[in-house]
JSON list of C-alpha atoms in Angstrom, two decimals:
[
{"chain": "A", "resi": 97, "resn": "MET", "atom": "CA", "xyz": [105.87, 7.03, 96.69]},
{"chain": "A", "resi": 98, "resn": "ASN", "atom": "CA", "xyz": [106.98, 6.46, 93.08]},
{"chain": "A", "resi": 99, "resn": "THR", "atom": "CA", "xyz": [109.54, 9.23, 93.46]},
{"chain": "A", "resi": 100, "resn": "THR", "atom": "CA", "xyz": [111.17, 7.48, 96.42]},
{"chain": "A", "resi": 101, "resn": "LEU", "atom": "CA", "xyz": [111.21, 4.16, 94.61]},
{"chain": "A", "resi": 102, "resn": "ALA", "atom": "CA", "xyz": [112.61, 5.74, 91.47]},
{"chain": "A", "resi": 103, "resn": "GLN", "atom": "CA", "xyz": [115.38, 7.36, 93.51]},
{"chain": "A", "resi": 104, "resn": "ARG", "atom": "CA", "xyz": [116.31, 3.93, 94.90]},
{"chain": "A", "resi": 105, "resn": "VAL", "atom": "CA", "xyz": [116.70, 2.61, 91.36]},
{"chain": "A", "resi": 106, "resn": "VAL", "atom": "CA", "xyz": [118.67, 5.71, 90.32]},
{"chain": "A", "resi": 107, "resn": "VAL", "atom": "CA", "xyz": [121.08, 5.31, 93.24]},
{"chain": "A", "resi": 108, "resn": "GLY", "atom": "CA", "xyz": [121.55, 1.60, 92.55]},
{"chain": "A", "resi": 109, "resn": "LEU", "atom": "CA", "xyz": [122.31, 2.09, 88.87]},
{"chain": "A", "resi": 110, "resn": "LYS", "atom": "CA", "xyz": [124.45, 5.16, 89.48]},
{"chain": "A", "resi": 111, "resn": "ASP", "atom": "CA", "xyz": [126.58, 3.23, 91.97]},
{"chain": "A", "resi": 112, "resn": "LYS", "atom": "CA", "xyz": [127.16, 0.52, 89.36]},
{"chain": "A", "resi": 113, "resn": "ILE", "atom": "CA", "xyz": [128.06, 3.11, 86.70]},
{"chain": "A", "resi": 114, "resn": "LEU", "atom": "CA", "xyz": [130.49, 4.99, 88.93]},
{"chain": "A", "resi": 115, "resn": "ALA", "atom": "CA", "xyz": [132.06, 1.74, 90.16]},
{"chain": "A", "resi": 116, "resn": "GLY", "atom": "CA", "xyz": [132.59, 0.60, 86.57]},
{"chain": "A", "resi": 117, "resn": "ASP", "atom": "CA", "xyz": [130.28, -2.41, 86.88]},
{"chain": "A", "resi": 118, "resn": "LEU", "atom": "CA", "xyz": [128.29, -0.81, 84.07]},
{"chain": "A", "resi": 119, "resn": "ALA", "atom": "CA", "xyz": [131.02, 0.49, 81.77]},
{"chain": "A", "resi": 120, "resn": "PRO", "atom": "CA", "xyz": [130.63, 3.22, 79.16]},
{"chain": "A", "resi": 121, "resn": "GLY", "atom": "CA", "xyz": [128.81, 1.77, 76.17]},
{"chain": "A", "resi": 122, "resn": "ALA", "atom": "CA", "xyz": [127.21, -1.01, 78.18]},
{"chain": "A", "resi": 123, "resn": "LYS", "atom": "CA", "xyz": [123.50, -1.52, 77.81]},
{"chain": "A", "resi": 124, "resn": "LEU", "atom": "CA", "xyz": [121.38, -1.05, 80.90]},
{"chain": "A", "resi": 125, "resn": "PRO", "atom": "CA", "xyz": [119.50, -4.13, 82.09]},
{"chain": "A", "resi": 126, "resn": "SER", "atom": "CA", "xyz": [116.12, -4.47, 80.43]},
{"chain": "A", "resi": 127, "resn": "GLU", "atom": "CA", "xyz": [113.00, -3.05, 82.03]},
{"chain": "A", "resi": 128, "resn": "ALA", "atom": "CA", "xyz": [111.94, -6.55, 83.03]},
{"chain": "A", "resi": 129, "resn": "GLU", "atom": "CA", "xyz": [115.32, -7.21, 84.69]},
{"chain": "A", "resi": 130, "resn": "LEU", "atom": "CA", "xyz": [115.21, -3.90, 86.59]},
{"chain": "A", "resi": 131, "resn": "ILE", "atom": "CA", "xyz": [111.61, -4.54, 87.68]},
{"chain": "A", "resi": 132, "resn": "ALA", "atom": "CA", "xyz": [112.69, -7.90, 89.08]},
{"chain": "A", "resi": 133, "resn": "GLU", "atom": "CA", "xyz": [115.91, -6.62, 90.70]},
{"chain": "A", "resi": 134, "resn": "TYR", "atom": "CA", "xyz": [114.39, -3.63, 92.47]},
{"chain": "A", "resi": 135, "resn": "ALA", "atom": "CA", "xyz": [110.84, -4.97, 92.92]},
{"chain": "A", "resi": 136, "resn": "VAL", "atom": "CA", "xyz": [109.27, -1.90, 91.38]},
{"chain": "A", "resi": 137, "resn": "SER", "atom": "CA", "xyz": [106.81, -1.14, 88.60]},
{"chain": "A", "resi": 138, "resn": "ARG", "atom": "CA", "xyz": [107.56, -0.38, 84.95]},
{"chain": "A", "resi": 139, "resn": "THR", "atom": "CA", "xyz": [106.58, 3.27, 85.57]},
{"chain": "A", "resi": 140, "resn": "VAL", "atom": "CA", "xyz": [109.19, 3.56, 88.34]},
{"chain": "A", "resi": 141, "resn": "VAL", "atom": "CA", "xyz": [111.91, 2.06, 86.14]},
{"chain": "A", "resi": 142, "resn": "ARG", "atom": "CA", "xyz": [111.13, 4.45, 83.31]},
{"chain": "A", "resi": 143, "resn": "GLU", "atom": "CA", "xyz": [111.21, 7.42, 85.69]},
{"chain": "A", "resi": 144, "resn": "ALA", "atom": "CA", "xyz": [114.60, 6.28, 87.01]},
{"chain": "A", "resi": 145, "resn": "VAL", "atom": "CA", "xyz": [116.04, 5.98, 83.50]},
{"chain": "A", "resi": 146, "resn": "THR", "atom": "CA", "xyz": [114.69, 9.43, 82.64]},
{"chain": "A", "resi": 147, "resn": "ARG", "atom": "CA", "xyz": [116.54, 10.86, 85.64]},
{"chain": "A", "resi": 148, "resn": "LEU", "atom": "CA", "xyz": [119.77, 9.12, 84.69]},
{"chain": "A", "resi": 149, "resn": "ARG", "atom": "CA", "xyz": [119.41, 10.50, 81.18]},
{"chain": "A", "resi": 150, "resn": "ALA", "atom": "CA", "xyz": [118.87, 14.01, 82.60]},
{"chain": "A", "resi": 151, "resn": "GLU", "atom": "CA", "xyz": [122.11, 13.63, 84.58]},
{"chain": "A", "resi": 152, "resn": "GLY", "atom": "CA", "xyz": [124.00, 12.73, 81.44]},
{"chain": "A", "resi": 153, "resn": "LEU", "atom": "CA", "xyz": [124.80, 9.20, 82.60]},
{"chain": "A", "resi": 154, "resn": "VAL", "atom": "CA", "xyz": [122.82, 7.28, 79.98]},
{"chain": "A", "resi": 155, "resn": "GLU", "atom": "CA", "xyz": [121.36, 7.79, 76.54]},
{"chain": "A", "resi": 156, "resn": "THR", "atom": "CA", "xyz": [118.34, 6.04, 75.12]},
{"chain": "A", "resi": 157, "resn": "GLN", "atom": "CA", "xyz": [118.37, 4.85, 71.51]},
{"chain": "A", "resi": 158, "resn": "GLN", "atom": "CA", "xyz": [115.02, 4.25, 69.90]},
{"chain": "A", "resi": 159, "resn": "GLY", "atom": "CA", "xyz": [114.32, 0.55, 69.59]},
{"chain": "A", "resi": 160, "resn": "ARG", "atom": "CA", "xyz": [117.66, -0.48, 71.15]},
{"chain": "A", "resi": 161, "resn": "GLY", "atom": "CA", "xyz": [117.46, 0.50, 74.81]},
{"chain": "A", "resi": 162, "resn": "SER", "atom": "CA", "xyz": [119.51, 2.69, 77.12]},
{"chain": "A", "resi": 163, "resn": "PHE", "atom": "CA", "xyz": [123.31, 2.76, 77.15]},
{"chain": "A", "resi": 164, "resn": "VAL", "atom": "CA", "xyz": [125.83, 4.04, 79.68]},
{"chain": "A", "resi": 165, "resn": "LEU", "atom": "CA", "xyz": [127.75, 7.19, 78.76]},
{"chain": "A", "resi": 166, "resn": "ALA", "atom": "CA", "xyz": [131.32, 7.95, 79.83]},
{"chain": "A", "resi": 167, "resn": "VAL", "atom": "CA", "xyz": [131.42, 9.69, 83.20]},
{"chain": "A", "resi": 168, "resn": "PRO", "atom": "CA", "xyz": [132.98, 13.15, 82.73]},
{"chain": "A", "resi": 169, "resn": "GLU", "atom": "CA", "xyz": [136.36, 13.62, 84.36]},
{"chain": "A", "resi": 170, "resn": "PRO", "atom": "CA", "xyz": [136.17, 15.90, 87.40]},
{"chain": "A", "resi": 171, "resn": "SER", "atom": "CA", "xyz": [137.55, 19.35, 86.75]},
{"chain": "A", "resi": 172, "resn": "THR", "atom": "CA", "xyz": [138.57, 22.19, 89.03]},
{"chain": "A", "resi": 173, "resn": "PHE", "atom": "CA", "xyz": [138.04, 25.87, 88.45]},
{"chain": "A", "resi": 174, "resn": "SER", "atom": "CA", "xyz": [141.24, 27.66, 87.54]},
{"chain": "A", "resi": 175, "resn": "VAL", "atom": "CA", "xyz": [142.31, 30.88, 85.90]},
{"chain": "A", "resi": 176, "resn": "GLU", "atom": "CA", "xyz": [145.72, 31.11, 84.30]},
{"chain": "A", "resi": 177, "resn": "SER", "atom": "CA", "xyz": [147.41, 34.49, 84.60]},
{"chain": "A", "resi": 178, "resn": "SER", "atom": "CA", "xyz": [148.09, 34.33, 80.86]},
{"chain": "A", "resi": 179, "resn": "ALA", "atom": "CA", "xyz": [144.30, 34.37, 80.30]},
{"chain": "A", "resi": 180, "resn": "ILE", "atom": "CA", "xyz": [144.02, 37.81, 81.93]},
{"chain": "A", "resi": 181, "resn": "ARG", "atom": "CA", "xyz": [145.63, 39.98, 79.29]},
{"chain": "A", "resi": 182, "resn": "THR", "atom": "CA", "xyz": [143.81, 43.28, 79.22]},
{"chain": "A", "resi": 183, "resn": "HIS", "atom": "CA", "xyz": [142.69, 46.05, 81.52]},
{"chain": "A", "resi": 184, "resn": "ALA", "atom": "CA", "xyz": [139.11, 44.86, 80.99]},
{"chain": "A", "resi": 185, "resn": "ASP", "atom": "CA", "xyz": [140.12, 41.36, 82.15]},
{"chain": "A", "resi": 186, "resn": "VAL", "atom": "CA", "xyz": [141.59, 42.79, 85.37]},
{"chain": "A", "resi": 187, "resn": "MET", "atom": "CA", "xyz": [138.42, 44.82, 86.00]},
{"chain": "A", "resi": 188, "resn": "ALA", "atom": "CA", "xyz": [136.27, 41.75, 85.39]},
{"chain": "A", "resi": 189, "resn": "MET", "atom": "CA", "xyz": [138.37, 39.76, 87.87]},
{"chain": "A", "resi": 190, "resn": "LEU", "atom": "CA", "xyz": [137.89, 42.48, 90.50]},
{"chain": "A", "resi": 191, "resn": "ASP", "atom": "CA", "xyz": [134.12, 42.55, 89.90]},
{"chain": "A", "resi": 192, "resn": "PHE", "atom": "CA", "xyz": [134.10, 38.76, 90.31]},
{"chain": "A", "resi": 193, "resn": "ARG", "atom": "CA", "xyz": [136.08, 39.00, 93.56]},
{"chain": "A", "resi": 194, "resn": "ILE", "atom": "CA", "xyz": [133.78, 41.71, 94.95]},
{"chain": "A", "resi": 195, "resn": "GLY", "atom": "CA", "xyz": [130.78, 39.44, 94.56]},
{"chain": "A", "resi": 196, "resn": "VAL", "atom": "CA", "xyz": [132.47, 36.32, 95.94]},
{"chain": "A", "resi": 197, "resn": "GLU", "atom": "CA", "xyz": [134.59, 37.74, 98.73]},
{"chain": "A", "resi": 198, "resn": "SER", "atom": "CA", "xyz": [131.99, 40.14, 100.12]},
{"chain": "A", "resi": 199, "resn": "GLU", "atom": "CA", "xyz": [129.72, 37.20, 100.79]},
{"chain": "A", "resi": 200, "resn": "ALA", "atom": "CA", "xyz": [132.66, 35.18, 102.12]},
{"chain": "A", "resi": 201, "resn": "ALA", "atom": "CA", "xyz": [133.34, 37.90, 104.69]},
{"chain": "A", "resi": 202, "resn": "ALA", "atom": "CA", "xyz": [129.69, 37.84, 105.75]},
{"chain": "A", "resi": 203, "resn": "LEU", "atom": "CA", "xyz": [129.77, 34.06, 106.19]},
{"chain": "A", "resi": 204, "resn": "ALA", "atom": "CA", "xyz": [133.07, 34.30, 108.04]},
{"chain": "A", "resi": 205, "resn": "ALA", "atom": "CA", "xyz": [131.46, 36.72, 110.49]},
{"chain": "A", "resi": 206, "resn": "ARG", "atom": "CA", "xyz": [128.66, 34.23, 111.07]},
{"chain": "A", "resi": 207, "resn": "HIS", "atom": "CA", "xyz": [130.67, 31.00, 111.28]},
{"chain": "A", "resi": 208, "resn": "HIS", "atom": "CA", "xyz": [134.22, 31.79, 112.45]},
{"chain": "A", "resi": 209, "resn": "THR", "atom": "CA", "xyz": [135.76, 29.94, 115.37]},
{"chain": "A", "resi": 210, "resn": "ALA", "atom": "CA", "xyz": [138.52, 30.87, 117.81]},
{"chain": "A", "resi": 211, "resn": "ALA", "atom": "CA", "xyz": [141.00, 29.08, 115.54]},
{"chain": "A", "resi": 212, "resn": "ASP", "atom": "CA", "xyz": [139.79, 31.13, 112.57]},
{"chain": "A", "resi": 213, "resn": "ALA", "atom": "CA", "xyz": [140.21, 34.33, 114.60]},
{"chain": "A", "resi": 214, "resn": "GLU", "atom": "CA", "xyz": [143.82, 33.35, 115.31]},
{"chain": "A", "resi": 215, "resn": "ALA", "atom": "CA", "xyz": [144.44, 32.61, 111.62]},
{"chain": "A", "resi": 216, "resn": "ILE", "atom": "CA", "xyz": [143.01, 35.97, 110.54]},
{"chain": "A", "resi": 217, "resn": "SER", "atom": "CA", "xyz": [145.01, 37.82, 113.19]},
{"chain": "A", "resi": 218, "resn": "ALA", "atom": "CA", "xyz": [148.18, 35.98, 112.16]},
{"chain": "A", "resi": 219, "resn": "ALA", "atom": "CA", "xyz": [147.57, 36.91, 108.51]},
{"chain": "A", "resi": 220, "resn": "MET", "atom": "CA", "xyz": [147.17, 40.55, 109.49]},
{"chain": "A", "resi": 221, "resn": "ASP", "atom": "CA", "xyz": [150.41, 40.46, 111.46]},
{"chain": "A", "resi": 222, "resn": "GLY", "atom": "CA", "xyz": [152.09, 38.80, 108.50]},
{"chain": "A", "resi": 223, "resn": "PHE", "atom": "CA", "xyz": [150.97, 41.61, 106.22]},
{"chain": "A", "resi": 224, "resn": "VAL", "atom": "CA", "xyz": [152.51, 44.21, 108.55]},
{"chain": "A", "resi": 225, "resn": "ARG", "atom": "CA", "xyz": [155.82, 42.30, 108.68]},
{"chain": "A", "resi": 226, "resn": "ALA", "atom": "CA", "xyz": [155.97, 41.35, 105.01]},
{"chain": "A", "resi": 227, "resn": "GLY", "atom": "CA", "xyz": [157.34, 44.53, 103.50]},
{"chain": "A", "resi": 228, "resn": "HIS", "atom": "CA", "xyz": [157.42, 45.14, 99.76]},
{"chain": "A", "resi": 229, "resn": "GLU", "atom": "CA", "xyz": [158.92, 41.78, 98.75]},
{"chain": "A", "resi": 230, "resn": "GLY", "atom": "CA", "xyz": [156.30, 39.63, 100.45]},
{"chain": "A", "resi": 231, "resn": "ALA", "atom": "CA", "xyz": [153.31, 41.94, 100.16]},
{"chain": "A", "resi": 232, "resn": "VAL", "atom": "CA", "xyz": [151.45, 39.98, 97.49]},
{"chain": "A", "resi": 233, "resn": "GLU", "atom": "CA", "xyz": [151.65, 36.67, 99.34]},
{"chain": "A", "resi": 234, "resn": "ALA", "atom": "CA", "xyz": [150.77, 38.32, 102.67]},
{"chain": "A", "resi": 235, "resn": "ASP", "atom": "CA", "xyz": [147.77, 40.10, 101.16]},
{"chain": "A", "resi": 236, "resn": "PHE", "atom": "CA", "xyz": [146.56, 36.84, 99.62]},
{"chain": "A", "resi": 237, "resn": "ALA", "atom": "CA", "xyz": [147.04, 35.02, 102.95]},
{"chain": "A", "resi": 238, "resn": "PHE", "atom": "CA", "xyz": [144.65, 37.48, 104.63]},
{"chain": "A", "resi": 239, "resn": "HIS", "atom": "CA", "xyz": [141.94, 36.95, 102.03]},
{"chain": "A", "resi": 240, "resn": "LEU", "atom": "CA", "xyz": [142.42, 33.19, 102.20]},
{"chain": "A", "resi": 241, "resn": "ALA", "atom": "CA", "xyz": [142.13, 33.26, 106.01]},
{"chain": "A", "resi": 242, "resn": "VAL", "atom": "CA", "xyz": [138.79, 35.06, 105.73]},
{"chain": "A", "resi": 243, "resn": "ALA", "atom": "CA", "xyz": [137.63, 32.50, 103.17]},
{"chain": "A", "resi": 244, "resn": "GLY", "atom": "CA", "xyz": [138.69, 29.69, 105.51]},
{"chain": "A", "resi": 245, "resn": "ALA", "atom": "CA", "xyz": [136.55, 31.16, 108.28]},
{"chain": "A", "resi": 246, "resn": "THR", "atom": "CA", "xyz": [133.42, 30.58, 106.18]},
{"chain": "A", "resi": 247, "resn": "HIS", "atom": "CA", "xyz": [133.78, 26.83, 106.75]},
{"chain": "A", "resi": 248, "resn": "ASN", "atom": "CA", "xyz": [132.63, 26.43, 103.16]},
{"chain": "A", "resi": 249, "resn": "ARG", "atom": "CA", "xyz": [135.31, 24.61, 101.21]},
{"chain": "A", "resi": 250, "resn": "PHE", "atom": "CA", "xyz": [134.18, 26.07, 97.91]},
{"chain": "A", "resi": 251, "resn": "TYR", "atom": "CA", "xyz": [135.32, 29.55, 98.89]},
{"chain": "A", "resi": 252, "resn": "VAL", "atom": "CA", "xyz": [138.72, 28.20, 99.92]},
{"chain": "A", "resi": 253, "resn": "ASP", "atom": "CA", "xyz": [139.01, 26.08, 96.76]},
{"chain": "A", "resi": 254, "resn": "LEU", "atom": "CA", "xyz": [138.06, 29.04, 94.57]},
{"chain": "A", "resi": 255, "resn": "LEU", "atom": "CA", "xyz": [140.52, 31.48, 96.11]},
{"chain": "A", "resi": 256, "resn": "GLY", "atom": "CA", "xyz": [143.16, 28.77, 96.18]},
{"chain": "A", "resi": 257, "resn": "SER", "atom": "CA", "xyz": [142.70, 28.22, 92.45]},
{"chain": "A", "resi": 258, "resn": "LEU", "atom": "CA", "xyz": [143.15, 31.94, 91.80]},
{"chain": "A", "resi": 259, "resn": "GLY", "atom": "CA", "xyz": [146.20, 32.13, 94.05]},
{"chain": "A", "resi": 260, "resn": "PRO", "atom": "CA", "xyz": [148.31, 35.23, 94.72]},
{"chain": "A", "resi": 261, "resn": "MET", "atom": "CA", "xyz": [147.76, 36.13, 91.07]},
{"chain": "A", "resi": 262, "resn": "MET", "atom": "CA", "xyz": [144.44, 37.67, 92.09]},
{"chain": "A", "resi": 263, "resn": "ILE", "atom": "CA", "xyz": [146.38, 40.18, 94.20]},
{"chain": "A", "resi": 264, "resn": "MET", "atom": "CA", "xyz": [149.31, 40.66, 91.86]},
{"chain": "A", "resi": 265, "resn": "LEU", "atom": "CA", "xyz": [147.55, 41.36, 88.56]},
{"chain": "A", "resi": 266, "resn": "PRO", "atom": "CA", "xyz": [145.59, 44.45, 89.63]},
{"chain": "A", "resi": 267, "resn": "ARG", "atom": "CA", "xyz": [148.78, 45.90, 91.11]},
{"chain": "A", "resi": 268, "resn": "THR", "atom": "CA", "xyz": [150.51, 45.74, 87.76]},
{"chain": "A", "resi": 269, "resn": "ARG", "atom": "CA", "xyz": [147.93, 48.32, 86.67]},
{"chain": "A", "resi": 270, "resn": "LEU", "atom": "CA", "xyz": [148.42, 50.71, 89.60]},
{"chain": "A", "resi": 271, "resn": "ARG", "atom": "CA", "xyz": [150.35, 53.95, 89.57]},
{"chain": "A", "resi": 272, "resn": "GLU", "atom": "CA", "xyz": [153.39, 54.28, 91.82]},
{"chain": "A", "resi": 273, "resn": "ALA", "atom": "CA", "xyz": [151.31, 56.09, 94.47]},
{"chain": "A", "resi": 274, "resn": "TYR", "atom": "CA", "xyz": [149.27, 52.89, 94.87]},
{"chain": "A", "resi": 275, "resn": "SER", "atom": "CA", "xyz": [152.15, 50.41, 94.89]},
{"chain": "A", "resi": 276, "resn": "MET", "atom": "CA", "xyz": [153.41, 48.55, 97.93]},
{"chain": "A", "resi": 277, "resn": "THR", "atom": "CA", "xyz": [156.54, 50.68, 97.84]},
{"chain": "A", "resi": 278, "resn": "ASP", "atom": "CA", "xyz": [154.40, 53.64, 98.92]},
{"chain": "A", "resi": 279, "resn": "ALA", "atom": "CA", "xyz": [154.03, 53.74, 102.72]},
{"chain": "A", "resi": 280, "resn": "SER", "atom": "CA", "xyz": [150.72, 55.61, 102.69]},
{"chain": "A", "resi": 281, "resn": "HIS", "atom": "CA", "xyz": [149.18, 53.03, 100.36]},
{"chain": "A", "resi": 282, "resn": "VAL", "atom": "CA", "xyz": [150.38, 50.17, 102.57]},
{"chain": "A", "resi": 283, "resn": "GLU", "atom": "CA", "xyz": [148.75, 51.88, 105.56]},
{"chain": "A", "resi": 284, "resn": "ARG", "atom": "CA", "xyz": [145.53, 52.38, 103.57]},
{"chain": "A", "resi": 285, "resn": "VAL", "atom": "CA", "xyz": [145.32, 48.69, 102.63]},
{"chain": "A", "resi": 286, "resn": "GLN", "atom": "CA", "xyz": [146.16, 47.71, 106.20]},
{"chain": "A", "resi": 287, "resn": "ARG", "atom": "CA", "xyz": [143.31, 49.86, 107.54]},
{"chain": "A", "resi": 288, "resn": "GLU", "atom": "CA", "xyz": [140.92, 48.27, 105.08]},
{"chain": "A", "resi": 289, "resn": "HIS", "atom": "CA", "xyz": [142.06, 44.81, 106.19]},
{"chain": "A", "resi": 290, "resn": "ASP", "atom": "CA", "xyz": [141.65, 45.88, 109.83]},
{"chain": "A", "resi": 291, "resn": "ASN", "atom": "CA", "xyz": [138.07, 46.97, 109.16]},
{"chain": "A", "resi": 292, "resn": "VAL", "atom": "CA", "xyz": [137.21, 43.66, 107.50]},
{"chain": "A", "resi": 293, "resn": "ALA", "atom": "CA", "xyz": [138.83, 41.64, 110.28]},
{"chain": "A", "resi": 294, "resn": "ALA", "atom": "CA", "xyz": [137.20, 43.67, 113.06]},
{"chain": "A", "resi": 295, "resn": "ALA", "atom": "CA", "xyz": [133.74, 43.12, 111.62]},
{"chain": "A", "resi": 296, "resn": "VAL", "atom": "CA", "xyz": [134.34, 39.41, 111.00]},
{"chain": "A", "resi": 297, "resn": "LEU", "atom": "CA", "xyz": [135.69, 38.81, 114.50]},
{"chain": "A", "resi": 298, "resn": "ALA", "atom": "CA", "xyz": [132.84, 40.83, 116.03]},
{"chain": "A", "resi": 299, "resn": "GLY", "atom": "CA", "xyz": [130.35, 38.59, 114.25]},
{"chain": "A", "resi": 300, "resn": "ASP", "atom": "CA", "xyz": [128.85, 41.59, 112.46]},
{"chain": "A", "resi": 301, "resn": "VAL", "atom": "CA", "xyz": [127.65, 40.03, 109.23]},
{"chain": "A", "resi": 302, "resn": "GLU", "atom": "CA", "xyz": [126.45, 43.13, 107.40]},
{"chain": "A", "resi": 303, "resn": "THR", "atom": "CA", "xyz": [129.44, 45.26, 108.34]},
{"chain": "A", "resi": 304, "resn": "ALA", "atom": "CA", "xyz": [131.85, 42.49, 107.32]},
{"chain": "A", "resi": 305, "resn": "ARG", "atom": "CA", "xyz": [130.16, 42.24, 103.93]},
{"chain": "A", "resi": 306, "resn": "ALA", "atom": "CA", "xyz": [130.25, 46.02, 103.49]},
{"chain": "A", "resi": 307, "resn": "ALA", "atom": "CA", "xyz": [133.89, 46.31, 104.64]},
{"chain": "A", "resi": 308, "resn": "MET", "atom": "CA", "xyz": [135.10, 43.71, 102.14]},
{"chain": "A", "resi": 309, "resn": "ARG", "atom": "CA", "xyz": [133.03, 45.30, 99.38]},
{"chain": "A", "resi": 310, "resn": "LEU", "atom": "CA", "xyz": [134.55, 48.69, 100.21]},
{"chain": "A", "resi": 311, "resn": "HIS", "atom": "CA", "xyz": [138.09, 47.26, 100.32]},
{"chain": "A", "resi": 312, "resn": "LEU", "atom": "CA", "xyz": [137.85, 45.56, 96.93]},
{"chain": "A", "resi": 313, "resn": "GLY", "atom": "CA", "xyz": [135.81, 48.44, 95.53]},
{"chain": "A", "resi": 314, "resn": "ASN", "atom": "CA", "xyz": [138.66, 50.77, 96.48]},
{"chain": "A", "resi": 315, "resn": "THR", "atom": "CA", "xyz": [141.08, 48.50, 94.65]},
{"chain": "A", "resi": 316, "resn": "ARG", "atom": "CA", "xyz": [138.81, 48.65, 91.61]},
{"chain": "A", "resi": 317, "resn": "ARG", "atom": "CA", "xyz": [138.63, 52.43, 91.82]},
{"chain": "A", "resi": 318, "resn": "ARG", "atom": "CA", "xyz": [142.41, 52.69, 92.10]},
{"chain": "A", "resi": 319, "resn": "VAL", "atom": "CA", "xyz": [142.85, 50.46, 89.05]},
{"chain": "A", "resi": 320, "resn": "THR", "atom": "CA", "xyz": [140.32, 52.55, 87.13]}
]
C-alpha cells in the first residue's frame, strides 16, 4: 500500500518539477507540508523523496532539506560520419547494425501490416530502379521500411539518426567488385533484400531474423 501512496506523491511532485512550478534550486515542501497535501504518512513522503533522488530530480542536503535539480535536456542518439574514421569504426558500426536490424526484421515479420508490406515492396522496387547514383538512398530506404514495419518507433528513430551514412560508409571500404557499379554485386544485394522481405511478409520471424543477419553479415565479410 505504501508503494502506491509513495508513487502518488512522486507523480505529483514530478509534475510540478516538469511544469516549472518547482524550479531548479527550489526547496521541496517540508515533510509536514507534503504529509498534509497528500494525506500520507512520514514514511511514505520519505520513500517518495528517495525515488525522486534516484531519478536525479532532487538532491538532499544534510540539515537543509531536499532541493530540485535542473531537468536534463532531452537528447537524441546520433552518429556523425566524421566520428567513424577507421576501418575498426566501420566494422563496429556493422556489428551494431547486425544486432539491431536482425531483431527489427524479426519484429517486422511479427507486426507488419498491409501498408507496411506495400512500403517494403515499394522500397525494393526503388532499389531496382535506382541505379548507381541513387543506390545508397535506395538501400537505406529498404532498411528503413523494414524498421517501420516493427511498429516500434525506437527502431525508426535509431535508423533515421544514422541515415544513409550507415550504408555509404562500409561501401567506401569495398573493392570495385563489391561496388554498386558492379552488376553482379547489385544482383547479390538485391537477392539478399528479397530474402529478407519474403520472410518478413510471410510472417516468418526466425527466417526474417536470420536473413537480415546473413545480409549484414555478408556486408561485414565483404568489408573484411
